XYZ file of C-alpha atoms in Angstrom:
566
model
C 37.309 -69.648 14.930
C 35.130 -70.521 12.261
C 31.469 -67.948 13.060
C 28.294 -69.785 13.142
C 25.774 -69.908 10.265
C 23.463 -67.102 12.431
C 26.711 -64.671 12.108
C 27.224 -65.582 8.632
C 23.298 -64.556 7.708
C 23.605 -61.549 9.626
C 26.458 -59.903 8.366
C 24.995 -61.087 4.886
C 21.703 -58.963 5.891
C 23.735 -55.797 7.180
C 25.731 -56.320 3.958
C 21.996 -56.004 1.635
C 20.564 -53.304 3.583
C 23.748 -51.189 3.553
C 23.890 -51.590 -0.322
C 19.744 -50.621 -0.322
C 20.224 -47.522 1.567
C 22.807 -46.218 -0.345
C 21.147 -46.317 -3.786
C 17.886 -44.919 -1.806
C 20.372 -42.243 -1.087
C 19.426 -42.321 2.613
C 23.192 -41.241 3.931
C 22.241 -41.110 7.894
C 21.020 -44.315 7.774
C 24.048 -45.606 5.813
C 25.936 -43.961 8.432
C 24.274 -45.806 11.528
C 25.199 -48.924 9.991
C 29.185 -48.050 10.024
C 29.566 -46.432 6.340
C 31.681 -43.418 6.291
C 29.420 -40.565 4.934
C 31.214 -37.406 3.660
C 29.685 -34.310 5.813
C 27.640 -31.349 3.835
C 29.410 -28.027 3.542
C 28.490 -25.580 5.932
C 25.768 -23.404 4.382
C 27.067 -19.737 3.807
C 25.703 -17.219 6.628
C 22.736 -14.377 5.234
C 22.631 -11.097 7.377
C 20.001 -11.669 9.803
C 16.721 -9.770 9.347
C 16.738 -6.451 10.843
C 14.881 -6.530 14.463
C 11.629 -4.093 15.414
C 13.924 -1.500 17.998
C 10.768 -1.999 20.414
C 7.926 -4.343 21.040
C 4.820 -3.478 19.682
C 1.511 -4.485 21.823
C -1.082 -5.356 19.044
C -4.842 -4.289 19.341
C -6.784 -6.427 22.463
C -9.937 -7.785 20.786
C -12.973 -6.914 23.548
C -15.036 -9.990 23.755
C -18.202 -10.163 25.952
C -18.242 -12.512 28.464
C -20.116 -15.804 27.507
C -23.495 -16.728 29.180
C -23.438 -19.556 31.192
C -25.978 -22.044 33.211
C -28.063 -20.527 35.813
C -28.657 -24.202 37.447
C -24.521 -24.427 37.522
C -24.575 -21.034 38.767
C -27.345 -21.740 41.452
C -25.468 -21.521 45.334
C -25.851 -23.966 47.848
C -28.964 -23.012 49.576
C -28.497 -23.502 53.909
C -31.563 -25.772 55.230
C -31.104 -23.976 58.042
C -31.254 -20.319 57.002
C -33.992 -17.669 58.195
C -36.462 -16.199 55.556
C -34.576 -13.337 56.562
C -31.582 -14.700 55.342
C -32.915 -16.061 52.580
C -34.564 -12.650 51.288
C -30.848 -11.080 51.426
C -29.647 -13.761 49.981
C -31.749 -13.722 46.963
C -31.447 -9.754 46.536
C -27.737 -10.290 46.214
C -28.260 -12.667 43.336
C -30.496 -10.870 41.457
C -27.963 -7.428 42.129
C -25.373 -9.651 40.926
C -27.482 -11.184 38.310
C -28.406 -6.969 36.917
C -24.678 -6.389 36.876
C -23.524 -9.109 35.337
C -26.003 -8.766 32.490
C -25.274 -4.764 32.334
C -21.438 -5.910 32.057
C -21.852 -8.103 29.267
C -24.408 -5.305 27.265
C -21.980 -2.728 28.000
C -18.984 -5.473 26.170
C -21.115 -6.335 23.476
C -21.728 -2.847 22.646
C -18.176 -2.424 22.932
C -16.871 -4.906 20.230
C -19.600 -3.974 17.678
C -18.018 -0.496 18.041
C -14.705 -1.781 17.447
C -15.759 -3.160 14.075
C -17.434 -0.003 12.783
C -15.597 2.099 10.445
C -14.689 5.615 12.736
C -16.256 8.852 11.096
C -15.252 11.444 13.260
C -12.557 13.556 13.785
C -9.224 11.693 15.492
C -6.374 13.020 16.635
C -2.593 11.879 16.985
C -3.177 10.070 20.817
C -6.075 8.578 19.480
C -4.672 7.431 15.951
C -1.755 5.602 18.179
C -4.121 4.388 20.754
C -3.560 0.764 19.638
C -0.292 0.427 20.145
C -0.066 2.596 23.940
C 2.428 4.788 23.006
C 4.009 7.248 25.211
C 4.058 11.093 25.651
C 7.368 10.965 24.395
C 6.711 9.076 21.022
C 4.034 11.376 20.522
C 5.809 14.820 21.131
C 8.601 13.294 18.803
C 6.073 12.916 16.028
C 4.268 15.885 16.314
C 8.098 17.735 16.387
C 8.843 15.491 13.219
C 5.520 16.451 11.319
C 5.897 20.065 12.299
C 9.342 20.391 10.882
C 8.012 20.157 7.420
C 5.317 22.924 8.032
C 7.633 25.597 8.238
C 7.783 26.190 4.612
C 5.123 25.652 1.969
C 6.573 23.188 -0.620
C 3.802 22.912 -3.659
C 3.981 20.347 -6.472
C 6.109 20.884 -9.181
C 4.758 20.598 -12.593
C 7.032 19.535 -15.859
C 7.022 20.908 -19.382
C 5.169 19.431 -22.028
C 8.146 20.425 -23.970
C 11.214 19.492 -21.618
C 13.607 16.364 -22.429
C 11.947 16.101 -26.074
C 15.240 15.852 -28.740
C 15.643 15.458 -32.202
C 17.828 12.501 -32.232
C 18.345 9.485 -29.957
C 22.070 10.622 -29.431
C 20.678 13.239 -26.895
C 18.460 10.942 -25.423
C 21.656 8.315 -24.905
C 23.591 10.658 -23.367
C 20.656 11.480 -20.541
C 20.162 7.646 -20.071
C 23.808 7.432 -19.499
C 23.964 10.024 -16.835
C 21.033 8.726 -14.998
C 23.217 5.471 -15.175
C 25.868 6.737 -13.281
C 23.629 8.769 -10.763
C 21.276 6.138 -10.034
C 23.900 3.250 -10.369
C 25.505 4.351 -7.029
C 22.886 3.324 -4.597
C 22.593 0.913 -1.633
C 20.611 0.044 1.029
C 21.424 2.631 3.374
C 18.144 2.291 5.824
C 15.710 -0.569 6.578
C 12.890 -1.097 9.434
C 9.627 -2.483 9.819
C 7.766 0.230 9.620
C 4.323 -1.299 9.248
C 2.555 -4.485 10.784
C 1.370 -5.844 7.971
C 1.872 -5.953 4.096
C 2.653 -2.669 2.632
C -0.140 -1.166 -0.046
C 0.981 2.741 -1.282
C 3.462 4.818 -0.335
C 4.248 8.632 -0.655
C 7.482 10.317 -0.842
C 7.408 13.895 1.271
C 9.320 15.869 -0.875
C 11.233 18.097 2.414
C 14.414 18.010 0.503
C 16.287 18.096 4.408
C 14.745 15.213 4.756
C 13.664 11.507 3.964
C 10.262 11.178 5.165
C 8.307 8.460 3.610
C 4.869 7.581 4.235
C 3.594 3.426 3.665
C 0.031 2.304 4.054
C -0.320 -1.002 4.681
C -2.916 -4.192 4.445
C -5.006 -3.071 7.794
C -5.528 0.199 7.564
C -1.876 1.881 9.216
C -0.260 4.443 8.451
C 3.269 4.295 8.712
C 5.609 7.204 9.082
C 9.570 6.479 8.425
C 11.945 9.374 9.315
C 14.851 6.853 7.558
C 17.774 9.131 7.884
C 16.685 10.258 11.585
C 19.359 9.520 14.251
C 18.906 5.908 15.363
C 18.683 5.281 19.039
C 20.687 2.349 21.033
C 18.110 -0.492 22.121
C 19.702 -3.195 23.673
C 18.088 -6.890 24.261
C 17.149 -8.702 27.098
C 20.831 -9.502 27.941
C 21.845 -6.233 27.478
C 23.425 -6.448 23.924
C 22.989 -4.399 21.016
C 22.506 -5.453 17.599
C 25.233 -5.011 14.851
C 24.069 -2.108 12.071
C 23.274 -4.405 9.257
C 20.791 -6.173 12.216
C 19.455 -2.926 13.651
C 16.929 -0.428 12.209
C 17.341 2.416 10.254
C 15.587 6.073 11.252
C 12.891 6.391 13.564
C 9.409 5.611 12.785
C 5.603 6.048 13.897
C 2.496 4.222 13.168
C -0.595 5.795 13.096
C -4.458 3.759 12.927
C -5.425 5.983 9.785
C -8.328 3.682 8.852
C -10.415 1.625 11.134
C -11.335 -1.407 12.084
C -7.641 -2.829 11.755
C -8.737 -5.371 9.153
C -8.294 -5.982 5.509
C -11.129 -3.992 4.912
C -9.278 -1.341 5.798
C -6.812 -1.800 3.157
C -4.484 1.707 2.061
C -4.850 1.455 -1.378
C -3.585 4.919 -2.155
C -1.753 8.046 -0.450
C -0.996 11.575 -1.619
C 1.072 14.071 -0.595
C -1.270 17.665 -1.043
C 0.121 19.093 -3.988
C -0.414 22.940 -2.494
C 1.896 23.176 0.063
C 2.590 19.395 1.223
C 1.587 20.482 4.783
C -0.882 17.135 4.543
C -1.600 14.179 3.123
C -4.665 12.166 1.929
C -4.986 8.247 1.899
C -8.020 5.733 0.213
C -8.783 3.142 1.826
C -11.405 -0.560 1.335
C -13.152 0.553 3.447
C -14.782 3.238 1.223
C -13.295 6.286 2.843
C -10.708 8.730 1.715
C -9.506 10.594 4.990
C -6.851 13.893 5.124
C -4.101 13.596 7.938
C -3.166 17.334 8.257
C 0.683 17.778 9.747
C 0.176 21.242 11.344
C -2.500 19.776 13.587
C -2.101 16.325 14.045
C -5.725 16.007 13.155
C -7.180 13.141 10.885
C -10.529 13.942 9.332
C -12.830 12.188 6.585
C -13.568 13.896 3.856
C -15.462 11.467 1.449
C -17.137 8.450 2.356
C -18.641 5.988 -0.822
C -21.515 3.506 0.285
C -19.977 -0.269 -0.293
C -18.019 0.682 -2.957
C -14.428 -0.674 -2.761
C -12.000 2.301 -3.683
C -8.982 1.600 -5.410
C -7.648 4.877 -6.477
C -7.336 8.689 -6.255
C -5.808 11.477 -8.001
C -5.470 15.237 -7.485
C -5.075 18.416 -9.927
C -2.312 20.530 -9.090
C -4.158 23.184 -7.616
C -5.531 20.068 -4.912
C -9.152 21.481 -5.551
C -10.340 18.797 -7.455
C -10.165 14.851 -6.478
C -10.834 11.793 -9.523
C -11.719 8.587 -7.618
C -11.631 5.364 -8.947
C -13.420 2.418 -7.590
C -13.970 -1.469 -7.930
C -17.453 -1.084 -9.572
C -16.013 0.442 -12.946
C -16.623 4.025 -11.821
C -14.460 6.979 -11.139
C -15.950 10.217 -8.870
C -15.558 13.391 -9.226
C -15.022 15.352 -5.789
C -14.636 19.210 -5.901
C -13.119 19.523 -1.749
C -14.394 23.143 -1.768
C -18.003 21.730 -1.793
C -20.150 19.404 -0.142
C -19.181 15.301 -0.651
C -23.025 15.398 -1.971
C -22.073 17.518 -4.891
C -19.856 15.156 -6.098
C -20.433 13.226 -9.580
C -20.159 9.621 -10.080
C -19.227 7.866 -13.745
C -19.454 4.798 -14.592
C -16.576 4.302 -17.407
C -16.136 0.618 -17.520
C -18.116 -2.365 -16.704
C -15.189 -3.970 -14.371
C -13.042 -2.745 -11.969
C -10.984 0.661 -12.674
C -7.539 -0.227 -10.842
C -5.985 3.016 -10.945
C -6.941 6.681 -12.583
C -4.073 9.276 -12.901
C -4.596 13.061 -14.206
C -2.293 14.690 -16.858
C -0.409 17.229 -14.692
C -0.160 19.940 -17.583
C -3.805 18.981 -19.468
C -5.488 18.266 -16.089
C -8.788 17.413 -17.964
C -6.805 14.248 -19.621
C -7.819 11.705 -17.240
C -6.401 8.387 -17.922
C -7.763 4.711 -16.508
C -7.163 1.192 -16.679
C -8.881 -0.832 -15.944
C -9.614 -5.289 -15.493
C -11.213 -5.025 -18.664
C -7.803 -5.305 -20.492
C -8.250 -1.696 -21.788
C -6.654 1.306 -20.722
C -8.788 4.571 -21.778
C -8.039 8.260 -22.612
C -10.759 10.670 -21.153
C -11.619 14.444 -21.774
C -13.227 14.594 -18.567
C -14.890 18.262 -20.102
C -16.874 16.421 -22.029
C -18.859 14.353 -19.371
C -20.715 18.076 -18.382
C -22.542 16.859 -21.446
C -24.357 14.603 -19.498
C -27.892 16.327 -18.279
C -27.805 16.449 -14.667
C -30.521 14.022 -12.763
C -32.899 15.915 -10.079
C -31.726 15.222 -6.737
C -33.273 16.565 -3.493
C -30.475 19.117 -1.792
C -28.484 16.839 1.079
C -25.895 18.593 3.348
C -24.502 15.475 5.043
C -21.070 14.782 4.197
C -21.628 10.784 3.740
C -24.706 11.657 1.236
C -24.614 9.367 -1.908
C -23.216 11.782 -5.289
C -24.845 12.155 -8.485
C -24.688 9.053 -10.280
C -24.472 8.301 -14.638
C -24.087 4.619 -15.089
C -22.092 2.563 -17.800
C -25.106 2.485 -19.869
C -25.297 6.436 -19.671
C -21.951 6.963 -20.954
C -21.389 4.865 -23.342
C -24.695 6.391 -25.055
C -23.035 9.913 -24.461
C -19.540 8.614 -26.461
C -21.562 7.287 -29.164
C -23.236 10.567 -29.769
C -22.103 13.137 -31.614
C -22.600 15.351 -28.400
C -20.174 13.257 -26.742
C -17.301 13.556 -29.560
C -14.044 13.666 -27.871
C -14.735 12.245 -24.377
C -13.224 9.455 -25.093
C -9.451 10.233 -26.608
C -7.846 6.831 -26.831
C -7.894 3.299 -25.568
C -5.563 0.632 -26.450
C -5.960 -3.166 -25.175
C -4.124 -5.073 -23.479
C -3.722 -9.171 -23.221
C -4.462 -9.655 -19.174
C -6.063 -6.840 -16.713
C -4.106 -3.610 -16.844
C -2.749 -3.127 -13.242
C -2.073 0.444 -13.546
C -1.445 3.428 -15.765
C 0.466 6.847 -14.829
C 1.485 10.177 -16.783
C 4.508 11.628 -16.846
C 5.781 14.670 -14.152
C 5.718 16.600 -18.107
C 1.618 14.871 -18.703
C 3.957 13.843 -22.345
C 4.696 9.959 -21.765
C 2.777 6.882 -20.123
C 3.489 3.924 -18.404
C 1.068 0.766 -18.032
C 1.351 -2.308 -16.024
C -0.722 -5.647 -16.897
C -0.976 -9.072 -15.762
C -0.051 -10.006 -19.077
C 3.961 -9.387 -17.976
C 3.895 -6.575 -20.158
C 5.058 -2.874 -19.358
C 3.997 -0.269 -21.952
C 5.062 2.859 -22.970
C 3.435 5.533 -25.117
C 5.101 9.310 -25.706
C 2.090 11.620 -26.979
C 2.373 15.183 -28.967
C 1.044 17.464 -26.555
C 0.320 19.974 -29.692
C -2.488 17.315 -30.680
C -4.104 17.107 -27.355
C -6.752 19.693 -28.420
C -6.473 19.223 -32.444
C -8.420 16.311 -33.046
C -11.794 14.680 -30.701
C -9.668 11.149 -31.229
C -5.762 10.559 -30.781
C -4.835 9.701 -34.434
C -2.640 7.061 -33.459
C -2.420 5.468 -29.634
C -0.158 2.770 -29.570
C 2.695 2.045 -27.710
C 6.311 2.725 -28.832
C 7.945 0.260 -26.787
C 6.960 -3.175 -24.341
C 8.978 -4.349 -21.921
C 8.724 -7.894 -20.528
C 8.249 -7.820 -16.725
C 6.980 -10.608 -14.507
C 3.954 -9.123 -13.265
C 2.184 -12.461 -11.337
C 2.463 -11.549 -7.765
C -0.093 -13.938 -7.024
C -2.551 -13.715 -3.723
C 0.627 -12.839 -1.232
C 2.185 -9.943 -2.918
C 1.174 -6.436 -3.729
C 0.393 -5.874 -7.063
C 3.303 -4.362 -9.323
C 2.854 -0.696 -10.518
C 5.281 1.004 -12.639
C 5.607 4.709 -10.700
C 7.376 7.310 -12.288
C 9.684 9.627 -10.427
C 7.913 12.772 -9.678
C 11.123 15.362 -10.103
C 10.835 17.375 -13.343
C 14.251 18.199 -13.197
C 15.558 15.416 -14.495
C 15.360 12.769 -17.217
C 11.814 11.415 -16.834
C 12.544 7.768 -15.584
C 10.400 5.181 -13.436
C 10.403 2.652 -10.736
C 8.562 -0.803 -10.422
C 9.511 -4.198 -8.273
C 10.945 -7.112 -9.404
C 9.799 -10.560 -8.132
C 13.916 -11.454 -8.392
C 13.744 -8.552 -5.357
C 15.472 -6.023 -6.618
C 14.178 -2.364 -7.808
C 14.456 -1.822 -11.407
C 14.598 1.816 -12.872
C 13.456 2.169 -16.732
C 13.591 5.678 -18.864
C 10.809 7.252 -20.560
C 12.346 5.586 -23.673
C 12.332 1.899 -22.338
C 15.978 1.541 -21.626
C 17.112 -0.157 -18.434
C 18.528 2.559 -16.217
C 19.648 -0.038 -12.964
C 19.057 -3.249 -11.272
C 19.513 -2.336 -7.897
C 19.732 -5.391 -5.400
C 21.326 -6.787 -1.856
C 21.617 -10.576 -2.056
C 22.726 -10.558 1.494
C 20.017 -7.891 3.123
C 17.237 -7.967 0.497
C 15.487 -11.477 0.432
C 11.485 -10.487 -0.441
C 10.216 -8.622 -3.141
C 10.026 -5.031 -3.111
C 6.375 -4.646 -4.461
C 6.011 -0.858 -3.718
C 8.102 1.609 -4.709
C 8.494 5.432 -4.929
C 11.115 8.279 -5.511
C 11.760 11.390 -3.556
C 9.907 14.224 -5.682
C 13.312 16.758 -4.904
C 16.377 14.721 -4.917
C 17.606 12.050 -7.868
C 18.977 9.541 -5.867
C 16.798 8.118 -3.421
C 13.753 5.858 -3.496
C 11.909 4.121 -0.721
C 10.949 0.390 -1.059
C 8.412 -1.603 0.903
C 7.012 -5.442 0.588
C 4.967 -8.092 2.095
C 5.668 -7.988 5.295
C 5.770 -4.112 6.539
C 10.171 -3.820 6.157
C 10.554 -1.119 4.147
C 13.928 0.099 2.455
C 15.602 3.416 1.363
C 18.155 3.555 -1.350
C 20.621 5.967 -1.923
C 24.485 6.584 -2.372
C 26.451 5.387 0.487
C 27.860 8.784 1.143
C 25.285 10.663 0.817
């Protein structure tokens, strides 16, 4: 049977279209009209992200009840009521009316509370209030704190002198052991330990222990026992997650800085260098506040007026504080006197991202800064500066003294001033950060201009001449630095443990945790295809024990490396 000329056009038409959609490439289309498509391989299965062991209730915002129409509000009036009625009636309305109005004052006072940084003392119960914990939680912190209190464990200091050889054979050698030390670890641990974007972090150094400390983007605190028994949580159908799904250690989160905003950002933490029995953490929202572990008591101990801090440092003895801010200064804070007795310098005319003091020259203070120049200081030199007349303030939030940028550079052009300034070297982009050594011997810069730098110093010359004779880097290392708006910025952090090779840690946007040497050679590339998909941004080292460092990135999971039989 011979098909009509309407068959003979259509299957022409399916014929044209079928031959269309295959050089558009569109394959389901192709398929619906009866071509045999090949099916895509399966895509290969990625460990699932690890799951928060409990649900956390966030912060209720208090809002105050909106005003509405008193002519909707108006009640039906009864044409047939009594003035007596009506007299009740209206004294009930205006009650309700004084209420109402008292309710909605007592709300609004309420929120503008919430948004106001919190100056006073605050204890553990009230740094967790946002997230309703229970007795329970609480006791286990406080038991978890108070097991590193027992005995005082104060900052070690390096030697100038130590891991300093006359040839690069010795040097080898050290690089290679670190290689097979530091070569064996894994991802042994991971959790969420913070709600949002981790800042800082701070290694206790408890060598029982692997207690880790990560500030994040809104102001919490989070406190990771990683190695801590884990306890069985099953879902909502009663199952419990595999180990590679599952967290790691217990953890606690703690509302160091308040409100729970950005501008409560934890830019920095430190563990006290006397006996480690507390910590201190900086935060944008101009305070620095000390958490102390024997107590459980949070208190603020400096307080700068709309000035955005981005750094702090403390000398060994944890006497003295060096504070760097986002207005090109960096304070001076003696904590055995009034916060008004501190001294404020203005040593750039841009932000200072990060200031770090020489551990075994503590008066070599060393900043960088978004001026692209990272800067030397002999901080004895700035008593130079003639000190301004200031009436005698007791309050702790008073204002300190203040020399601005115009101050001293006039003081480092003088011959009074020789010396303050030891060295500066520039750099192509803004440099992120800048650290000494655990020995105060070698530095290590970060810079937006993918650049790490490294500089080795001759501690004999630190008091021989006013100016280093020669401050340039020995080695650069290219290192994607361009984190962008989303990611932490990248800071190369060396490991704090003077008994071995000196040796530092810094994220890699490939997420994985690279570990350098004080001579520039790669030590390991440590990475988990599988487990790790984000960039570890932050990153820091236990300050007792080689192998381990703590990782953290943009969205509060945190990791621990170490051997897997450790």
């Amino acid at each position: 049977m011979e098909t009509s000329a309407y068959e003979q056009e259509r299957e022409a038409n399916i014929a044209r279209n079928r031959a269309l959609l295959e050089q558009l490439d569109l394959k389901d289309a192709v398929s619906s009209l009866g071509a045999h498509v090949k099916p895509k391989p399966a895509p290969k299965p990625k460990a699932k992200p690890i799951q928060p062991s409990k649900r956390v209730k966030r912060e209720t915002v208090v809002e105050a009840p909106r005003r509405q129409s008193s002519r909707l509000k108006k009640d039906v009036v009864d044409p047939n009521e009594t003035p007596g009625q009506k007299r009740k009636r209206e004294a009930e309305a205006e009650e309700r009316r004084i209420k109402e109005e008292e309710t909605r004052i007592q709300a609004e006072e309420q929120a503008r509370l919430a948004k106001r940084p919190r100056t006073q003392d605050l204890d553990i119960p009230m740094l967790t209030a946002a997230e309703e914990p229970d007795d329970k939680e609480i006791g286990a912190l406080r038991a978890s704190l108070q097991s590193i209190t027992n005995v005082s464990i104060p900052r070690r200091i390096g030697d100038v002198a130590a891991w300093v050889f006359d040839d690069d054979e010795k040097d080898a050698r050290e690089v290679e052991a670190l290689r097979q030390r530091l070569g064996k670890m894994k991802v042994v641990a991971r959790a969420k330990v913070t709600q949002d974007r981790v800042y800082s972090a701070a290694y206790h150094p408890e060598p029982t222990k692997d207690l880790v400390f990560f500030g994040d983007k809104h102001g919490q605190l989070g406190i990771w026992d990683a190695r801590a028994p884990v306890d069985e949580v099953a879902d909502e159908d009663g199952d419990v997650a595999p180990n590679d799904e599952k967290e790691g250690g217990k953890y606690w989160r703690l509302q160091q800085h308040w409100p729970a905003t950005s501008k409560s950002s934890i830019s920095s933490i430190r563990i006290d260098p006397i006996d480690s029995h507390s910590l201190y953490t900086a935060s944008y929202d101009c305070t620095i506040r000390q958490l102390s572990f024997v107590s459980g008591i949070s208190q603020q101990i400096f307080s700068s007026p709309d000035v955005l801090i981005t750094s702090f440092d403390l000398l060994p003895s944890g006497h003295e504080m060096w504070i760097s801010d986002a207005s090109g200064g960096v304070t001076h804070l003696d904590l055995r006197e009034s916060s008004s007795q501190a001294r404020w310098y203005g040593l750039s005319d841009q932000k200072i991202g990060s200031v770090s003091l020489n551990p075994t020259t503590p008066h070599l203070v060393l900043t960088a800064s978004n001026n692209r120049l990272l800067k030397i200081w002999d901080t004895r030199r700035l008593d130079a500066l003639t000190p301004q007349k200031h009436e005698s303030v007791v309050s702790p939030s008073s204002s300190p003294l203040e020399y601005d940028f115009d101050e001293v550079q006039k003081l480092v052009n003088s011959k009074k001033g020789s010396g303050l300034l030891r060295g500066e070297c520039p750099h192509g982009k803004s440099v992120s950060s800048a650290y000494w050594d655990p020995r105060g011997r070698s530095i290590v810069s970060t810079s937006y201009d993918d650049t790490l730098r490294l500089w080795e110093l001759d501690a004999g010359k630190y008091d021989s001449y006013p100016v280093f004779p020669s401050f340039t880097p020995f080695s650069r290392i290219k290192h994607n630095c361009q984190t962008g708006k989303w990611l932490t910025i990248l800071r190369a952090v060396w490991n704090p443990n003077p008994d071995v090779y000196p040796h530092f840690t810094v994220g890699n946007l490939e997420h994985s945790l690279d570990i350098f040497s004080c001579k520039g050679d790669l030590i390991a590339r440590l990475s988990d295809r599988q487990r790790i998909t984000a960039t570890q941004a932050v990153t820091c080292s236990h300050p007792s024990i080689v192998e381990r460092c703590a990782t953290g990135n943009g969205s509060g999971r945190c990791v621990l490396w170490a051997p897997s039989d450790s």
